[in-house]
Amino acid sequence: MKFKAFHKLSYGLYIIATELYGKKFGYIGNTAFQVTSTPSQIIISSHKNNFTTSKILESKKFSISVLQKEVNTALIGVFGFMSGADIDKFNNIETTASVTGAPIITDSCVAWFDCRVVNSFDVGSHILILGEVIESDVISGEEPLTYDYYREKYKMLAPKNAPTYVDKTRLESETVPEPVVKTETEVKPEPEKASEDLSSYTCKICGFQYNPEEGDPALGIPPGTPFADLPDDYRCPICNAGKEYFGKND
Ligand code: FE
């Protein structure tokens, strides 16, 4: 069996959230899919160790906020790589609510669903939670983020609690056909700065890769900025770790 075949399944990325006794909980998930249209029902797959899972089962409600392609990566760091048991993920995050009261994230999101839990199914490591959509809306004309784009852009693997998690060494041992690259428009490479080290660096906490050729325009870091030239207070856009947590790639 080749695990890379699973990467050919198309997914989006969402913030799944709930509210219980006035507190908000949420995580980033790629598994949210519509299972019926009348009534409109969506299933999510949520890890049993995920702090939010038990809160959804108890509150019997959840929201799905659909992330946009050019996402504020701080959201992924907070909701994807930190636990609600350790921090309040919603600190400084703007939310709204609809019928159930589950928090809906407005930053970097294109649409949302407000759901009431109608059933759940134990599938081993995860629980499938079936929700009836009570309300939904489209809030932006931006393109939604796909899991494939996220993997390509950030060179990241799924966190351990994701249903799609596969061990990195297992993936690296698999040989599959290279992606087909279309060359309709020639992309001109940035002029190289001969004397500067343009090695990429990887965050040891979450696996984010800083690529000097791309820089980080969202943070005002232009393409061609070597890792050494990043400001001292530079932080990983995914998990917020400092520069000292980055290691040079071979
Ligand atoms: Fe990181």
CSV table of C-alpha atoms and ligand atoms in Angstrom, one decimal:
chain,number,residue,atom,x,y,z
A,1,MET,CA,0.0,0.0,0.0
A,2,LYS,CA,1.3,3.5,-0.9
A,3,PHE,CA,0.4,6.2,1.6
A,4,LYS,CA,1.1,8.9,-1.0
A,5,ALA,CA,-2.0,7.7,-2.8
A,6,PHE,CA,-4.0,9.3,0.1
A,7,HIS,CA,-2.5,12.7,-0.8
A,8,LYS,CA,-4.4,12.4,-4.1
A,9,LEU,CA,-7.7,12.7,-2.2
A,10,SER,CA,-8.8,16.3,-2.3
A,11,TYR,CA,-9.6,18.2,0.9
A,12,GLY,CA,-10.0,21.7,2.2
A,13,LEU,CA,-8.8,23.0,5.6
A,14,TYR,CA,-11.2,24.2,8.2
A,15,ILE,CA,-11.4,25.5,11.7
A,16,ILE,CA,-13.8,23.3,13.6
A,17,ALA,CA,-15.0,25.0,16.8
A,18,THR,CA,-17.5,24.8,19.6
A,19,GLU,CA,-18.5,26.6,22.8
A,20,LEU,CA,-19.2,25.1,26.2
A,21,TYR,CA,-20.0,27.0,29.4
A,22,GLY,CA,-18.9,30.3,27.8
A,23,LYS,CA,-15.5,28.9,26.7
A,24,LYS,CA,-14.4,28.4,23.1
A,25,PHE,CA,-12.5,25.5,21.7
A,26,GLY,CA,-11.3,24.7,18.2
A,27,TYR,CA,-8.8,22.9,16.0
A,28,ILE,CA,-7.8,22.7,12.3
A,29,GLY,CA,-9.2,19.8,10.4
A,30,ASN,CA,-9.3,18.6,6.8
A,31,THR,CA,-12.1,16.2,7.2
A,32,ALA,CA,-15.5,17.9,6.9
A,33,PHE,CA,-17.7,16.5,4.2
A,34,GLN,CA,-21.3,16.8,3.3
A,35,VAL,CA,-23.1,13.5,3.5
A,36,THR,CA,-26.8,14.4,2.7
A,37,SER,CA,-28.5,17.4,1.2
A,38,THR,CA,-32.0,17.0,2.7
A,39,PRO,CA,-31.5,17.7,5.5
A,40,SER,CA,-28.1,19.2,5.0
A,41,GLN,CA,-25.7,17.1,7.1
A,42,ILE,CA,-21.9,17.2,7.4
A,43,ILE,CA,-19.6,14.7,9.1
A,44,ILE,CA,-16.3,15.7,10.8
A,45,SER,CA,-13.6,13.2,11.9
A,46,SER,CA,-12.2,14.3,15.2
A,47,HIS,CA,-9.3,12.6,17.2
A,48,LYS,CA,-10.2,11.3,20.6
A,49,ASN,CA,-7.1,13.0,22.1
A,50,ASN,CA,-8.2,16.3,20.6
A,51,PHE,CA,-9.3,18.6,23.4
A,52,THR,CA,-12.1,20.0,21.3
A,53,THR,CA,-13.7,16.6,20.5
A,54,SER,CA,-15.2,16.0,24.0
A,55,LYS,CA,-16.4,19.6,24.1
A,56,ILE,CA,-18.3,19.1,20.8
A,57,LEU,CA,-19.9,15.9,22.1
A,58,GLU,CA,-20.9,17.6,25.3
A,59,SER,CA,-22.1,20.9,23.8
A,60,LYS,CA,-23.8,19.1,20.9
A,61,LYS,CA,-22.8,21.8,18.4
A,62,PHE,CA,-20.0,22.8,16.2
A,63,SER,CA,-19.0,25.3,13.5
A,64,ILE,CA,-16.9,24.8,10.4
A,65,SER,CA,-15.1,27.9,9.2
A,66,VAL,CA,-13.6,27.4,5.7
A,67,LEU,CA,-10.1,28.8,5.4
A,68,GLN,CA,-9.1,30.8,2.4
A,69,LYS,CA,-6.1,30.0,0.2
A,70,GLU,CA,-4.0,33.0,1.3
A,71,VAL,CA,-4.5,32.2,4.9
A,72,ASN,CA,-3.2,34.1,7.9
A,73,THR,CA,-0.7,31.4,8.9
A,74,ALA,CA,-0.8,32.4,12.6
A,75,LEU,CA,-4.3,30.7,12.6
A,76,ILE,CA,-2.7,27.4,11.5
A,77,GLY,CA,-0.1,27.7,14.2
A,78,VAL,CA,-2.5,28.3,16.9
A,79,PHE,CA,-5.4,26.0,15.9
A,80,GLY,CA,-3.3,23.3,14.3
A,81,PHE,CA,-0.3,22.9,16.5
A,82,MET,CA,-1.3,24.0,20.0
A,83,SER,CA,-3.8,22.5,22.5
A,84,GLY,CA,-6.8,24.2,24.0
A,85,ALA,CA,-5.7,22.5,27.2
A,86,ASP,CA,-2.6,24.7,27.3
A,87,ILE,CA,-3.7,28.1,25.9
A,88,ASP,CA,-6.9,30.0,25.0
A,89,LYS,CA,-6.7,29.7,21.3
A,90,PHE,CA,-9.4,32.4,20.9
A,91,ASN,CA,-7.4,35.1,22.6
A,92,ASN,CA,-7.1,37.9,20.0
A,93,ILE,CA,-9.2,35.9,17.4
A,94,GLU,CA,-12.3,37.7,16.1
A,95,THR,CA,-15.4,35.5,16.1
A,96,THR,CA,-19.1,35.8,15.5
A,97,ALA,CA,-21.9,33.3,16.2
A,98,SER,CA,-25.1,32.2,14.6
A,99,VAL,CA,-27.9,30.0,15.9
A,100,THR,CA,-26.1,27.4,18.1
A,101,GLY,CA,-23.5,29.8,19.5
A,102,ALA,CA,-20.5,27.8,18.3
A,103,PRO,CA,-17.8,30.4,17.4
A,104,ILE,CA,-17.3,31.3,13.8
A,105,ILE,CA,-13.9,32.6,12.7
A,106,THR,CA,-14.1,35.5,10.3
A,107,ASP,CA,-10.4,36.2,9.7
A,108,SER,CA,-9.1,34.3,6.6
A,109,CYS,CA,-12.3,32.4,6.1
A,110,VAL,CA,-14.6,32.3,3.0
A,111,ALA,CA,-17.6,30.5,4.4
A,112,TRP,CA,-19.0,28.9,7.5
A,113,PHE,CA,-21.5,26.3,8.7
A,114,ASP,CA,-23.3,26.2,12.0
A,115,CYS,CA,-24.2,22.6,13.0
A,116,ARG,CA,-26.1,20.7,15.7
A,117,VAL,CA,-24.7,17.3,16.5
A,118,VAL,CA,-27.2,14.5,15.6
A,119,ASN,CA,-25.1,11.4,16.0
A,120,SER,CA,-21.5,10.2,16.5
A,121,PHE,CA,-19.6,7.0,15.6
A,122,ASP,CA,-16.5,5.6,17.2
A,123,VAL,CA,-14.0,4.6,14.5
A,124,GLY,CA,-11.0,3.8,16.7
A,125,SER,CA,-8.6,6.7,17.0
A,126,HIS,CA,-11.3,9.1,15.8
A,127,ILE,CA,-14.9,9.9,16.3
A,128,LEU,CA,-17.1,10.7,13.4
A,129,ILE,CA,-19.5,13.4,14.4
A,130,LEU,CA,-22.6,14.0,12.3
A,131,GLY,CA,-24.0,17.5,12.3
A,132,GLU,CA,-27.1,18.9,10.8
A,133,VAL,CA,-26.4,22.3,9.2
A,134,ILE,CA,-28.6,24.9,10.9
A,135,GLU,CA,-27.2,27.9,9.2
A,136,SER,CA,-24.4,28.7,6.7
A,137,ASP,CA,-23.0,31.7,4.8
A,138,VAL,CA,-20.4,32.8,2.3
A,139,ILE,CA,-18.4,35.7,3.7
A,140,SER,CA,-15.7,36.3,1.1
A,141,GLY,CA,-15.0,35.9,-2.6
A,142,GLU,CA,-11.5,34.5,-1.9
A,143,GLU,CA,-10.5,31.0,-3.0
A,144,PRO,CA,-10.8,28.3,-0.4
A,145,LEU,CA,-7.5,26.7,0.8
A,146,THR,CA,-7.0,23.1,-0.3
A,147,TYR,CA,-5.0,20.6,1.7
A,148,ASP,CA,-2.8,19.9,-1.3
A,149,TYR,CA,-1.9,23.6,-1.7
A,150,TYR,CA,-1.1,23.8,2.0
A,151,ARG,CA,1.2,20.8,1.8
A,152,GLU,CA,3.0,22.2,-1.2
A,153,LYS,CA,3.4,25.7,0.0
A,154,TYR,CA,4.4,25.0,3.6
A,155,LYS,CA,6.0,21.6,3.0
A,156,MET,CA,4.2,20.4,6.0
A,157,LEU,CA,2.9,17.1,7.1
A,158,ALA,CA,-0.4,16.5,8.9
A,159,PRO,CA,-0.2,16.8,12.7
A,160,LYS,CA,-0.3,13.5,14.6
A,161,ASN,CA,-4.0,13.9,15.5
A,162,ALA,CA,-5.1,14.3,11.9
A,163,PRO,CA,-7.0,11.4,10.3
A,164,THR,CA,-4.6,11.7,7.3
A,165,TYR,CA,-1.4,11.5,9.5
A,166,VAL,CA,1.4,9.4,8.0
A,167,ASP,CA,4.9,9.0,9.5
A,168,LYS,CA,7.4,11.2,7.6
A,169,THR,CA,10.0,8.4,7.1
A,170,ARG,CA,7.3,6.1,5.7
A,171,LEU,CA,6.3,8.7,3.1
A,172,GLU,CA,9.9,9.5,2.2
A,173,SER,CA,10.5,5.8,1.4
A,174,GLU,CA,7.8,5.8,-1.2
A,175,THR,CA,8.6,6.4,-4.9
A,176,VAL,CA,5.8,7.8,-7.0
A,177,PRO,CA,5.6,9.8,-10.3
A,178,GLU,CA,6.8,13.4,-10.0
A,179,PRO,CA,4.1,16.0,-10.2
A,180,VAL,CA,3.5,17.3,-13.8
A,181,VAL,CA,4.7,20.9,-14.0
A,182,LYS,CA,3.1,23.1,-16.6
A,183,THR,CA,5.5,25.5,-18.2
A,184,GLU,CA,3.1,27.7,-20.2
A,185,THR,CA,4.6,30.9,-18.8
A,186,GLU,CA,8.3,31.0,-18.0
A,187,VAL,CA,8.9,32.2,-14.5
A,188,LYS,CA,12.0,34.3,-14.3
A,189,PRO,CA,14.2,33.4,-11.4
A,190,GLU,CA,15.1,36.1,-8.9
A,191,PRO,CA,18.6,37.5,-9.5
A,192,GLU,CA,21.0,35.5,-7.2
A,193,LYS,CA,23.0,37.1,-4.6
A,194,ALA,CA,26.2,35.1,-5.0
A,195,SER,CA,27.7,35.8,-1.6
A,196,GLU,CA,24.7,35.0,0.5
A,197,ASP,CA,23.6,31.6,1.9
A,198,LEU,CA,20.2,30.8,0.4
A,199,SER,CA,19.8,27.5,2.3
A,200,SER,CA,16.3,26.7,3.5
A,201,TYR,CA,15.6,26.2,7.2
A,202,THR,CA,13.1,24.0,8.9
A,203,CYS,CA,11.2,24.7,12.1
A,204,LYS,CA,11.9,21.8,14.5
A,205,ILE,CA,8.5,22.3,16.2
A,206,CYS,CA,6.1,22.1,13.4
A,207,GLY,CA,8.1,21.3,10.3
A,208,PHE,CA,7.5,24.7,8.5
A,209,GLN,CA,10.2,25.4,6.0
A,210,TYR,CA,11.6,28.9,5.5
A,211,ASN,CA,12.6,29.3,1.9
A,212,PRO,CA,14.8,32.4,1.3
A,213,GLU,CA,13.9,32.4,-2.4
A,214,GLU,CA,10.2,33.0,-1.4
A,215,GLY,CA,10.8,35.1,1.7
A,216,ASP,CA,7.6,35.8,3.6
A,217,PRO,CA,5.9,38.7,1.8
A,218,ALA,CA,3.0,38.6,4.3
A,219,LEU,CA,5.4,39.5,7.1
A,220,GLY,CA,7.2,42.1,4.9
A,221,ILE,CA,10.2,39.8,4.2
A,222,PRO,CA,11.0,40.1,0.5
A,223,PRO,CA,12.0,37.1,-1.7
A,224,GLY,CA,15.8,36.5,-1.6
A,225,THR,CA,16.2,37.2,2.2
A,226,PRO,CA,18.7,34.7,3.7
A,227,PHE,CA,17.6,33.1,6.9
A,228,ALA,CA,20.5,34.8,8.7
A,229,ASP,CA,19.1,38.2,7.7
A,230,LEU,CA,15.7,37.6,9.2
A,231,PRO,CA,15.1,39.9,12.1
A,232,ASP,CA,16.0,38.5,15.6
A,233,ASP,CA,12.3,38.5,16.6
A,234,TYR,CA,11.3,36.5,13.6
A,235,ARG,CA,8.9,33.7,14.5
A,236,CYS,CA,7.6,30.7,12.7
A,237,PRO,CA,4.4,31.7,10.9
A,238,ILE,CA,2.9,28.3,11.7
A,239,CYS,CA,3.7,27.6,15.3
A,240,ASN,CA,5.2,30.9,16.5
A,241,ALA,CA,8.5,29.3,17.5
A,242,GLY,CA,11.6,31.6,17.5
A,243,LYS,CA,14.6,31.6,15.1
A,244,GLU,CA,16.5,29.4,17.5
A,245,TYR,CA,14.1,26.5,16.8
A,246,PHE,CA,15.0,26.4,13.1
A,247,GLY,CA,17.6,24.1,11.7
A,248,LYS,CA,19.5,24.4,8.4
A,249,ASN,CA,18.5,21.9,5.7
A,250,ASP,CA,21.2,19.9,3.9
B,1,FE,FE,6.9,26.1,13.5
